[in-house]
Coordinates of C-alpha atoms and ligand atoms in Angstrom, one line a residue:
X1 CA -32.4 -34.2 69.2
X2 CA -34.4 -32.8 71.9
X3 CA -37.4 -34.2 70.3
X4 CA -36.5 -37.3 70.5
X5 CA -35.1 -36.5 74.2
X6 CA -39.1 -35.4 74.3
X7 CA -40.4 -38.6 73.9
X8 CA -38.2 -40.6 75.7
X9 CA -39.4 -38.3 78.9
X10 CA -43.0 -38.6 77.5
X11 CA -42.9 -42.4 77.4
X12 CA -40.9 -42.9 80.8
X13 CA -43.4 -40.9 81.6
X14 CA -46.8 -42.9 80.9
X15 CA -44.5 -45.6 83.0
X16 CA -43.8 -43.2 85.1
X17 CA -48.1 -42.9 85.3
X18 CA -48.7 -47.0 84.9
X19 CA -46.4 -48.0 87.3
X20 CA -48.1 -44.9 90.1
X21 CA -51.4 -46.7 89.0
X22 CA -50.7 -50.0 89.7
X23 CA -49.5 -49.4 93.0
X24 CA -52.9 -46.6 93.3
X25 CA -54.8 -50.1 92.7
X26 CA -53.0 -51.4 95.6
X27 CA -52.9 -49.2 97.8
X28 CA -56.8 -49.3 97.0
X29 CA -57.2 -52.5 98.9
X30 CA -55.9 -50.5 102.0
X31 CA -59.8 -49.8 101.6
X32 CA -62.5 -51.6 103.0
X33 CA -66.2 -50.2 102.1
X34 CA -69.1 -49.4 104.3
X35 CA -71.9 -52.0 104.7
X36 CA -74.7 -49.3 104.3
X37 CA -77.5 -49.9 107.1
X38 CA -81.1 -47.5 106.8
X39 CA -83.0 -45.9 109.3
X40 CA -85.3 -44.1 106.8
X41 CA -84.0 -41.2 107.9
X42 CA -82.4 -39.7 105.2
X43 CA -79.1 -41.3 104.2
X44 CA -77.7 -44.2 105.9
X45 CA -75.1 -45.3 108.9
X46 CA -72.3 -48.0 108.5
X47 CA -72.2 -50.6 110.7
X48 CA -68.9 -52.2 112.3
X49 CA -69.0 -55.4 114.4
X50 CA -66.1 -57.8 115.2
X51 CA -65.5 -58.9 112.1
X52 CA -65.8 -56.3 109.9
X53 CA -65.3 -52.9 109.1
X54 CA -64.6 -50.6 107.0
X55 CA -61.5 -48.6 106.3
X56 CA -60.4 -45.4 105.0
X57 CA -58.0 -45.6 101.9
X58 CA -54.7 -44.2 102.6
X59 CA -54.0 -40.6 101.4
X60 CA -50.4 -41.4 99.8
X61 CA -48.6 -38.6 97.8
X62 CA -49.3 -38.8 94.1
X63 CA -47.1 -36.9 91.7
X64 CA -47.7 -33.0 90.7
X65 CA -50.5 -32.1 88.4
X66 CA -52.6 -34.6 90.2
X67 CA -54.9 -34.8 92.8
X68 CA -56.8 -37.0 95.5
X69 CA -60.6 -36.2 95.8
X70 CA -62.7 -37.6 99.1
X71 CA -66.3 -37.6 98.9
X72 CA -68.5 -38.2 101.1
X73 CA -72.9 -37.7 99.7
X74 CA -76.0 -37.6 101.3
X75 CA -77.5 -40.6 98.8
X76 CA -73.5 -43.4 97.6
X77 CA -69.9 -42.6 99.1
X78 CA -68.2 -42.0 102.8
X79 CA -64.9 -40.9 101.8
X80 CA -65.0 -42.4 98.9
X81 CA -61.5 -41.6 97.2
X82 CA -60.5 -40.8 93.4
X83 CA -57.8 -39.2 91.1
X84 CA -57.8 -36.6 88.3
X85 CA -55.8 -34.4 86.2
X86 CA -55.0 -30.7 86.4
X87 CA -56.1 -29.3 83.6
X88 CA -54.7 -25.5 81.8
X89 CA -57.8 -24.1 82.0
X90 CA -61.4 -24.0 84.1
X91 CA -64.0 -25.7 83.3
X92 CA -66.3 -23.7 80.8
X93 CA -69.2 -25.3 82.8
X94 CA -68.7 -23.9 86.3
X95 CA -71.0 -21.8 88.3
X96 CA -67.1 -20.0 89.8
X97 CA -63.8 -20.5 90.0
X98 CA -61.7 -20.0 93.5
X99 CA -57.9 -19.5 93.2
X100 CA -55.5 -20.8 96.1
X101 CA -52.8 -18.3 97.3
X102 CA -50.3 -20.4 99.6
X103 CA -48.7 -16.7 100.1
X104 CA -51.8 -15.7 102.1
X105 CA -51.1 -17.7 105.0
X106 CA -53.7 -17.5 108.4
X107 CA -54.3 -19.6 111.7
X108 CA -51.4 -22.7 112.4
X109 CA -54.4 -26.3 113.0
X110 CA -54.0 -27.9 116.6
X111 CA -56.0 -30.8 114.9
X112 CA -59.0 -32.6 115.0
X113 CA -61.3 -34.7 117.8
X114 CA -63.2 -35.6 120.5
X115 CA -64.0 -36.6 124.1
X116 CA -63.3 -39.6 126.2
X117 CA -66.1 -39.3 128.5
X118 CA -67.3 -41.9 131.2
X119 CA -70.2 -42.5 128.3
X120 CA -67.9 -43.4 125.7
X121 CA -66.1 -45.8 127.3
X122 CA -68.5 -47.7 129.1
X123 CA -70.1 -47.9 125.9
X124 CA -67.3 -49.0 124.2
X125 CA -66.3 -51.8 126.7
X126 CA -69.8 -52.8 125.8
X127 CA -68.7 -54.2 123.3
X128 CA -66.2 -57.1 122.5
X129 CA -62.9 -57.2 122.4
X130 CA -62.4 -57.8 118.9
X131 CA -65.7 -54.7 118.2
X132 CA -63.5 -52.6 120.2
X133 CA -60.6 -52.6 118.2
X134 CA -62.1 -51.9 115.3
X135 CA -63.9 -48.8 117.0
X136 CA -60.3 -47.5 118.2
X137 CA -59.6 -47.7 115.2
X138 CA -62.0 -46.2 113.5
X139 CA -61.5 -42.8 114.8
X140 CA -57.4 -42.7 115.7
X141 CA -55.9 -45.6 113.8
X142 CA -54.3 -45.0 109.9
X143 CA -57.1 -47.1 108.4
X144 CA -59.6 -44.5 109.9
X145 CA -60.5 -40.8 110.3
X146 CA -56.7 -40.3 112.6
X147 CA -57.8 -38.6 115.3
X148 CA -55.4 -36.5 117.0
X149 CA -57.0 -34.6 119.5
X150 CA -59.1 -35.5 122.8
X151 CA -60.6 -34.0 125.7
X152 CA -60.6 -35.6 128.9
X153 CA -63.0 -34.5 131.9
X154 CA -61.9 -34.2 135.0
X155 CA -63.8 -35.8 137.8
X156 CA -67.5 -36.8 136.4
X157 CA -69.9 -34.9 134.4
X158 CA -74.0 -35.1 133.3
X159 CA -72.5 -38.3 130.6
X160 CA -71.1 -40.2 134.0
X161 CA -73.6 -42.3 135.9
X162 CA -73.6 -40.7 139.2
X163 CA -71.5 -37.2 140.7
X164 CA -68.0 -38.0 142.0
X165 CA -65.0 -35.8 142.5
X166 CA -61.1 -37.1 142.9
X167 CA -61.6 -35.4 146.3
X168 CA -65.1 -36.2 147.9
X169 CA -63.0 -35.7 152.1
X170 CA -65.0 -32.8 153.3
X171 CA -62.1 -30.2 154.9
X172 CA -59.1 -32.3 152.7
X173 CA -57.4 -28.9 151.9
X174 CA -54.1 -31.2 151.3
X175 CA -55.8 -33.3 148.9
X176 CA -54.3 -36.0 150.8
X177 CA -57.0 -37.8 149.8
X178 CA -57.3 -37.6 145.9
X179 CA -57.4 -39.7 144.1
X180 CA -58.3 -41.1 140.4
X181 CA -62.4 -42.1 140.1
X182 CA -62.7 -45.7 139.2
X183 CA -63.8 -44.2 136.1
X184 CA -60.8 -43.5 135.0
X185 CA -59.4 -46.4 135.7
X186 CA -61.7 -48.6 133.7
X187 CA -63.9 -46.2 130.5
X188 CA -61.1 -43.2 130.3
X189 CA -57.7 -44.6 130.8
X190 CA -56.9 -47.3 128.6
X191 CA -58.9 -46.3 125.7
X192 CA -56.6 -43.4 125.5
X193 CA -53.7 -45.8 125.4
X194 CA -54.8 -47.6 122.9
X195 CA -55.9 -44.5 121.0
X196 CA -52.3 -43.3 121.3
X197 CA -50.8 -46.9 120.1
X198 CA -52.2 -46.8 117.1
X199 CA -52.4 -43.9 116.6
X200 CA -49.5 -42.9 113.9
X201 CA -49.5 -39.0 114.8
X202 CA -49.6 -37.7 118.5
X203 CA -52.6 -37.3 120.7
X204 CA -53.1 -33.8 121.6
X205 CA -54.8 -34.4 125.0
X206 CA -56.8 -31.6 127.4
X207 CA -59.1 -32.4 131.0
X208 CA -61.0 -30.0 131.5
X209 CA -63.4 -29.5 135.3
X210 CA -67.0 -29.5 135.4
X211 CA -67.0 -29.0 139.2
X212 CA -65.3 -28.8 142.3
X213 CA -65.9 -31.5 145.1
X214 CA -69.1 -29.9 147.0
X215 CA -67.3 -29.6 150.3
X216 CA -65.4 -26.7 148.0
X217 CA -68.7 -25.1 147.1
X218 CA -70.8 -22.5 148.3
X219 CA -73.8 -24.2 148.0
X220 CA -72.5 -27.3 149.1
X221 CA -73.2 -29.6 146.0
X222 CA -71.6 -30.5 142.4
X223 CA -74.8 -29.6 140.7
X224 CA -77.7 -26.3 140.8
X225 CA -75.7 -22.9 141.1
X226 CA -72.5 -22.1 142.8
X227 CA -69.2 -21.2 142.9
X228 CA -66.2 -21.7 145.0
X229 CA -66.2 -20.2 148.8
X230 CA -64.6 -17.2 148.9
X231 CA -62.4 -15.0 147.0
X232 CA -59.7 -16.0 144.5
X233 CA -56.5 -15.5 146.4
X234 CA -57.7 -17.6 149.1
X235 CA -57.5 -21.1 150.5
X236 CA -60.1 -22.9 148.5
X237 CA -59.2 -21.4 145.8
X238 CA -55.6 -23.3 146.3
X239 CA -56.7 -26.5 147.0
X240 CA -58.8 -26.0 143.6
X241 CA -55.5 -24.8 141.8
X242 CA -53.2 -27.3 143.9
X243 CA -56.8 -30.5 142.4
X244 CA -55.4 -29.4 138.6
X245 CA -52.1 -30.3 139.2
X246 CA -52.5 -33.3 141.1
X247 CA -54.8 -34.4 138.1
X248 CA -52.0 -33.9 135.7
X249 CA -49.9 -36.0 138.1
X250 CA -51.9 -39.0 138.4
X251 CA -52.2 -39.1 134.6
X252 CA -48.7 -38.7 133.7
X253 CA -48.5 -41.7 136.7
X254 CA -50.0 -43.4 133.8
X255 CA -48.3 -42.7 131.2
X256 CA -50.7 -40.1 129.8
X257 CA -49.2 -36.7 129.2
X258 CA -51.4 -33.8 129.0
X259 CA -51.2 -31.0 126.3
X260 CA -53.7 -28.8 128.1
X261 CA -56.3 -28.1 130.2
X262 CA -59.2 -25.3 130.3
X263 CA -60.1 -23.3 133.6
X264 CA -63.7 -24.3 133.9
X265 CA -66.4 -26.4 131.5
X266 CA -69.5 -23.9 131.2
X267 CA -68.1 -21.2 133.4
X268 CA -71.8 -19.7 132.8
X269 CA -73.7 -22.9 133.7
X270 CA -72.8 -23.2 137.8
X271 CA -74.5 -19.4 137.5
X272 CA -77.9 -21.1 136.6
X273 CA -80.5 -21.4 139.7
X274 CA -81.3 -25.1 139.7
X275 CA -78.2 -26.1 136.4
X276 CA -79.1 -29.4 136.8
X277 CA -75.9 -31.7 136.4
X278 CA -72.2 -30.4 137.3
X279 CA -71.2 -27.5 137.3
X280 CA -69.1 -24.3 138.6
X281 CA -70.1 -20.4 138.2
X282 CA -68.0 -17.7 137.1
X283 CA -67.8 -14.5 136.4
X284 CA -64.9 -13.4 134.1
X285 CA -63.3 -11.5 136.6
X286 CA -63.0 -14.6 138.8
X287 CA -61.1 -16.6 135.8
X288 CA -58.9 -14.0 135.5
X289 CA -57.8 -13.9 139.2
X290 CA -57.8 -17.4 140.4
X291 CA -55.7 -17.8 136.9
X292 CA -53.2 -14.8 137.8
X293 CA -53.2 -15.9 141.6
X294 CA -53.9 -19.6 142.3
X295 CA -54.1 -21.9 138.8
X296 CA -51.4 -19.8 136.7
X297 CA -48.6 -20.1 140.0
X298 CA -49.9 -23.9 140.6
X299 CA -48.6 -25.3 137.2
X300 CA -45.1 -23.3 136.9
X301 CA -44.4 -24.4 140.5
X302 CA -44.9 -28.1 139.3
X303 CA -43.5 -28.1 136.6
X304 CA -46.1 -27.8 134.4
X305 CA -45.4 -24.0 132.9
X306 CA -45.4 -25.4 129.6
X307 CA -49.5 -26.8 129.7
X308 CA -51.8 -25.0 127.1
X309 CA -54.6 -23.2 129.8
X310 CA -57.5 -22.3 128.0
X311 CA -60.3 -19.7 129.4
X312 CA -64.0 -19.8 128.6
X313 CA -64.7 -23.1 126.9
X314 CA -68.4 -21.8 126.5
X315 CA -70.8 -20.5 124.5
X316 CA -68.8 -18.0 121.6
X317 CA -71.3 -15.3 122.7
X318 CA -69.3 -14.6 125.2
X319 CA -66.5 -13.5 123.1
X320 CA -64.6 -10.5 123.2
X321 CA -66.2 -9.9 126.8
X322 CA -64.6 -12.9 128.6
X323 CA -61.3 -12.7 126.2
X324 CA -61.1 -8.3 127.2
X325 CA -62.0 -8.8 130.7
X326 CA -59.3 -12.1 131.0
X327 CA -56.4 -10.5 129.1
X328 CA -57.1 -7.2 131.2
X329 CA -54.7 -8.9 133.4
X330 CA -50.9 -9.4 131.8
X331 CA -50.7 -11.9 135.8
X332 CA -53.6 -13.5 134.0
X333 CA -52.3 -13.7 129.7
X334 CA -48.9 -14.5 130.7
X335 CA -50.4 -18.2 131.8
X336 CA -52.8 -18.2 129.0
X337 CA -52.6 -19.9 125.6
X338 CA -56.2 -19.6 124.2
X339 CA -59.9 -19.3 124.2
X340 CA -61.8 -23.0 124.2
X341 CA -65.4 -21.9 122.4
X342 CA -68.0 -24.5 122.5
X343 CA -70.4 -24.5 119.6
X344 CA -74.2 -24.8 121.1
X345 CA -75.4 -21.2 120.4
X346 CA -73.5 -20.8 117.4
X347 CA -76.8 -20.8 115.3
X348 CA -77.5 -17.1 116.8
X349 CA -74.2 -16.5 117.3
X350 CA -72.0 -14.4 114.3
X351 CA -68.2 -15.1 113.4
X352 CA -67.8 -11.5 114.2
X353 CA -67.5 -12.8 117.5
X354 CA -64.5 -15.1 116.7
X355 CA -62.6 -12.2 114.2
X356 CA -62.8 -9.4 116.4
X357 CA -61.4 -12.3 119.7
X358 CA -58.9 -12.4 117.2
X359 CA -57.7 -9.4 116.4
X360 CA -57.8 -8.2 119.6
X361 CA -54.9 -11.0 120.6
X362 CA -53.4 -12.3 118.2
X363 CA -51.3 -14.2 119.9
X364 CA -54.1 -16.4 121.8
X365 CA -54.9 -19.3 119.6
X366 CA -59.5 -20.0 119.4
X367 CA -60.4 -23.9 119.9
X368 CA -63.6 -25.9 119.5
X369 CA -63.5 -27.7 122.2
X370 CA -66.9 -29.3 122.6
X371 CA -70.5 -29.7 120.0
X372 CA -72.9 -32.2 119.3
X373 CA -76.1 -33.3 117.8
X374 CA -79.4 -33.8 119.2
X375 CA -79.3 -31.2 121.9
X376 CA -82.4 -29.5 121.3
X377 CA -85.4 -30.3 122.3
X378 CA -87.8 -31.7 120.7
X379 CA -85.3 -32.6 118.1
X380 CA -84.5 -36.8 118.4
X381 CA -81.6 -36.9 120.0
X382 CA -79.8 -40.0 118.1
X383 CA -81.0 -40.4 114.8
X384 CA -79.5 -43.1 113.1
X385 CA -78.1 -41.9 109.5
X386 CA -78.8 -38.0 109.4
X387 CA -77.2 -36.6 106.9
X388 CA -78.1 -33.2 108.4
X389 CA -76.0 -33.5 111.0
X390 CA -73.3 -34.3 109.0
X391 CA -73.6 -31.5 107.1
X392 CA -74.1 -29.1 110.6
X393 CA -71.1 -30.7 111.4
X394 CA -69.1 -29.4 108.7
X395 CA -71.3 -25.9 108.2
X396 CA -69.7 -25.4 111.9
X397 CA -65.8 -26.8 111.5
X398 CA -65.7 -24.4 107.7
X399 CA -67.4 -21.7 110.1
X400 CA -64.8 -21.3 112.9
X401 CA -62.1 -22.5 110.7
X402 CA -62.7 -19.4 108.2
X403 CA -62.7 -17.6 111.5
X404 CA -59.2 -18.1 113.4
X405 CA -59.7 -21.3 114.9
X406 CA -57.3 -23.7 115.2
X407 CA -59.1 -27.2 115.5
X408 CA -62.8 -28.7 116.7
X409 CA -63.6 -30.9 119.6
X410 CA -66.1 -33.3 118.6
X411 CA -68.2 -34.4 122.2
X412 CA -68.3 -37.4 123.4
X413 CA -66.6 -40.4 121.1
X414 CA -69.2 -43.0 121.5
X415 CA -73.4 -43.1 122.5
X416 CA -75.8 -46.0 123.1
X417 CA -79.1 -46.5 121.0
X418 CA -80.5 -44.1 123.6
X419 CA -77.6 -40.8 123.4
X420 CA -76.0 -42.0 126.8
X421 CA -75.6 -42.9 129.2
X422 CA -76.2 -39.8 131.5
X423 CA -76.9 -39.9 135.2
X424 CA -79.4 -36.8 134.0
X425 CA -80.7 -37.7 131.2
X426 CA -79.1 -35.1 128.9
X427 CA -79.0 -37.4 125.9
X428 CA -77.6 -36.6 122.7
X429 CA -75.9 -38.1 119.5
X430 CA -72.4 -38.9 118.6
X431 CA -70.4 -39.6 115.3
X432 CA -70.8 -43.4 116.9
X433 CA -73.6 -45.0 118.2
X434 CA -73.2 -48.3 120.2
X435 CA -75.2 -51.0 119.9
X436 CA -74.2 -53.7 122.9
X437 CA -76.6 -55.9 122.5
X438 CA -76.0 -57.1 118.9
X439 CA -72.1 -56.5 119.2
X440 CA -72.3 -53.7 117.1
X441 CA -71.5 -50.4 116.0
X442 CA -73.0 -47.5 114.2
X443 CA -70.3 -45.2 112.6
X444 CA -72.9 -42.1 111.2
X445 CA -72.6 -39.6 109.0
X446 CA -71.4 -36.9 110.6
X447 CA -68.1 -39.8 111.1
X448 CA -67.5 -38.4 108.3
X449 CA -68.0 -35.3 108.3
X450 CA -65.5 -35.3 111.2
X451 CA -63.1 -37.8 108.9
X452 CA -63.1 -34.6 106.0
X453 CA -61.1 -32.4 108.6
X454 CA -59.0 -34.7 110.8
X455 CA -57.8 -36.8 108.5
X456 CA -56.5 -34.6 106.1
X457 CA -56.1 -31.2 107.7
X458 CA -52.5 -32.4 110.3
X459 CA -51.8 -30.6 112.8
X460 CA -49.0 -27.5 112.4
X461 CA -50.5 -27.0 109.1
X462 CA -51.6 -23.5 108.1
X463 CA -54.9 -22.2 106.6
X464 CA -54.5 -20.4 103.6
X465 CA -56.5 -17.8 101.6
X466 CA -58.9 -19.0 99.1
X467 CA -60.7 -16.5 96.8
X468 CA -64.1 -16.9 94.7
X469 CA -67.5 -16.1 93.0
X470 CA -69.4 -17.1 95.9
X471 CA -72.0 -20.1 94.9
X472 CA -75.2 -20.3 96.2
X473 CA -74.4 -20.7 100.0
X474 CA -70.9 -23.2 98.5
X475 CA -68.4 -23.6 101.5
X476 CA -64.7 -23.9 101.4
X477 CA -61.5 -23.5 102.8
X478 CA -57.9 -24.3 102.5
X479 CA -55.1 -25.8 104.3
X480 CA -51.1 -26.0 103.4
X481 CA -49.8 -29.0 104.6
X482 CA -45.9 -29.6 106.1
X483 CA -45.0 -31.8 103.1
X484 CA -46.2 -28.9 100.7
X485 CA -50.0 -30.8 99.7
X486 CA -52.2 -28.3 99.8
X487 CA -56.1 -29.6 101.2
X488 CA -59.6 -28.3 100.3
X489 CA -62.6 -29.3 102.3
X490 CA -66.1 -28.3 100.0
X491 CA -69.5 -28.4 101.9
X492 CA -72.8 -27.7 99.4
X493 CA -75.5 -28.6 102.0
X494 CA -78.2 -27.5 98.2
X495 CA -80.1 -30.0 96.5
X496 CA -78.1 -29.7 93.0
X497 CA -75.1 -30.7 91.5
X498 CA -72.6 -28.7 89.7
X499 CA -69.0 -27.6 89.1
X500 CA -66.0 -25.8 90.3
X501 CA -62.7 -25.1 89.0
X502 CA -59.9 -25.1 92.1
X503 CA -57.4 -22.7 90.6
X504 CA -53.5 -23.6 91.9
X505 CA -51.4 -20.7 90.1
X506 CA -48.7 -22.6 89.9
X507 CA -50.3 -26.0 88.3
X508 CA -53.5 -24.5 87.2
X509 CA -57.4 -26.1 87.3
X510 CA -59.2 -29.0 88.7
X511 CA -62.3 -29.4 87.3
X512 CA -64.1 -30.4 90.2
X513 CA -68.0 -31.8 89.8
X514 CA -69.5 -31.2 93.4
X515 CA -73.2 -33.5 93.7
X516 CA -75.8 -32.7 96.5
X517 CA -75.6 -32.3 100.0
X518 CA -71.7 -33.7 99.7
X519 CA -68.7 -33.2 101.5
X520 CA -65.4 -33.2 99.9
X521 CA -61.9 -33.2 100.5
X522 CA -59.4 -32.5 97.5
X523 CA -55.8 -32.6 97.8
X524 CA -52.6 -32.6 95.6
X525 CA -48.8 -32.7 96.4
X526 CA -46.7 -29.0 95.1
Ligands
LIG601 C1 -70.0 -58.7 110.7 O1 -70.6 -58.2 109.4 C2 -69.9 -58.4 108.4 C3 -71.1 -57.4 107.5 O2 -72.2 -57.1 107.3 C4 -71.1 -60.1 108.6 O3 -70.9 -60.5 107.3 C5 -70.9 -60.8 109.7 O4 -71.3 -61.8 109.5 C6 -70.6 -60.2 110.4 N1 -70.3 -60.7 111.8 C7 -70.8 -60.8 113.2 C8 -70.1 -62.2 114.2 O5 -72.2 -60.7 113.2
LIG602 C1 -65.3 -30.4 83.1 O1 -65.5 -31.2 83.6 C2 -66.9 -31.6 83.0 C3 -68.3 -32.5 83.3 O2 -66.9 -33.4 83.4 C4 -66.5 -31.3 81.0 O3 -68.0 -31.7 80.5 C5 -65.8 -30.3 80.4 O4 -65.4 -30.3 79.5 C6 -64.4 -31.2 81.5 N1 -63.6 -29.4 81.5 C7 -62.7 -30.0 81.6 C8 -61.7 -27.7 80.8 O5 -62.3 -30.6 81.1
LIG603 C1 -45.5 -16.0 96.7 O1 -44.7 -15.7 96.6 C2 -43.5 -15.8 95.6 C3 -42.2 -16.3 96.3 O2 -41.9 -14.8 96.7 C4 -43.7 -15.5 94.5 O3 -42.6 -15.8 93.7 C5 -45.2 -15.3 94.3 O4 -45.2 -15.1 92.8 C6 -46.1 -15.2 94.8 N1 -48.0 -15.9 94.6 C7 -48.5 -14.9 94.8 C8 -50.4 -15.5 94.0 O5 -48.5 -14.1 95.3
LIG604 C1 -58.4 -39.7 154.1 O1 -59.6 -40.7 153.4 C2 -59.5 -41.6 155.3 C3 -60.4 -42.5 154.9 O2 -61.8 -42.3 154.7 C4 -60.3 -40.7 156.3 O3 -60.3 -41.4 157.6 C5 -59.5 -39.1 156.7 O4 -59.5 -39.0 157.4 C6 -59.2 -38.6 155.0 N1 -58.0 -37.9 155.2 C7 -59.0 -35.8 154.8 C8 -57.9 -35.7 155.1 O5 -59.7 -35.9 154.2
LIG605 C1 -44.5 -36.6 119.1 O1 -43.7 -36.2 119.7 C2 -42.7 -36.1 119.5 C3 -42.7 -35.9 121.2 O2 -42.6 -34.4 121.2 C4 -42.5 -36.2 118.6 O3 -40.8 -36.3 118.7 C5 -42.5 -36.2 117.5 O4 -42.1 -36.8 116.4 C6 -43.8 -36.6 117.4 N1 -45.0 -37.2 115.9 C7 -45.8 -37.1 114.9 C8 -45.8 -37.6 114.7 O5 -45.6 -35.2 115.3
LIG606 C1 -77.6 -31.5 145.1 O1 -78.7 -31.4 144.4 C2 -79.5 -31.7 144.1 C3 -81.0 -31.2 143.3 O2 -81.5 -30.2 143.8 C4 -80.5 -32.9 145.0 O3 -80.8 -33.4 144.3 C5 -78.8 -33.6 146.2 O4 -79.8 -34.2 146.7 C6 -77.8 -32.5 146.1 N1 -77.0 -33.5 147.1 C7 -76.0 -33.1 148.4 C8 -74.8 -33.6 148.7 O5 -76.9 -31.8 148.6

């Protein structure tokens, strides 16, 4: 009798799998392959235009005991989807077994994304409407990599065509002439709204200022070495705090409600003589006092107490020092939610800067708020098809998230063939490069590296423990999603292929072969 029931069940199970296969085959029609083009840089870009753009196959739930793998590598794949089945034993040829433990959770993730700069908007606007749609869908829609985080420069930065602020009227302490710039109205707001509309998820948006208006500064200039005139608590500081409030209010009037702000982009830049683009210098103590006396109270008084205020917004080598200075004041600390970090000096700064900061201030999140390739001379600015740059993104993200960082924000979401526009010619690379002349854009390997995280590691998910033997520098991280799925991201930067086993004590072993120079995202439901 039991045997009979068992065989009926097993037959049903087979039909279920068949049914699933049909579903899966059907749903695979939602993907479109990459139109590859090589520029002789080791790997290739995916070309999109007004009528064609590759799409990622959606990540739909599958039954317990099976798993999904998305693979990108130097040689062939871009978020290529395959399936597999758990085994009861590990692969005999594995180079390591990695075991997850859902019971050990770390930070809650905020998300992944990029910045809506003037340059990005100018480049998007240079395409035909249809190509623009394809570009924004690539980042924000379910057929793309579904970014959830967006950074908005408050007024101009180097990725603008000229310096400007929201109030260039000397002596306007009441900010009577405060107004958003034409750049906000033409190049930022419309694309943020379009991105929100096509997104199935919510966008988490934060603003960052590069400089106050020149008239508020001791050097009377938005560039170079300079700071606000006077001291925290003084009238220039009060006006500068109100400037944040006005920015939040104006964006809100356009239907864009921000989630957060950073107190200053790279406060160390404005302490450097002759710094060539918009900057404003702060010490940690000045930032602390400004928040305690001016910015915190101004946000609260104007109904923005929910805004996530972040400090630092600069290199992690300033940690934990900067956080210690700022959080030494409970008056400042009570207004602050997080610590923002930029990646530029990561290669010379051990990750202990992050983990020790987390240990000292476990209630403050750490978020990566800026990164880009091509900023260091003499290496090229834009390199079309560089797989190394995809690896450097994935490497930095994995290092960060394994040290308490809650998300990662790329810099410009789109740049031109030169890596601009940038009014001081500080050109860099971007995951999407726009070629306006041909009405085409190129999705770089970096774009897919971002996708391995942004599409699958959802806001609100928790990083969980994953342990295994050291496999030649293999980098790995695991996350538990709200729908009880597990997401594991693996980076292999070496020349070798191999097999590792992923072990879920509740389900068994995944026999995962990985190719040289690859990034994989593995997903299963528990
Ligand atoms: C867009 O790219 C596709 C795929 O390469 C090509 O077939 C099509 O002709 C291109 N469309 C335009 C308008 O160039
Ligand atoms: C794991 O995969 C390798 C290569 O695909 C295969 O040789 C091996 O038998 C597999 N092991 C198990 C336990 O499935
Ligand atoms: C995780 O917690 C559950 C429930 O408390 C327990 O049954 C299970 O054994 C734990 N697993 C591990 C790997 O510790
Ligand atoms: C605001 O701008 C107008 C027009 O430029 C100018 O006349 C006025 O003096 C400004 N007000 C302040 C307070 O700066
Ligand atoms: C988006 O935000 C709204 C308002 O906070 C919330 O009700 C909704 O559940 C969120 N949607 C998602 C997909 O998180
Ligand atoms: C600001 O400084 C730059 C660089 O020194 C200089 O070229 C520019 O003229 C200055 N602007 C003003 C308004 O003084």
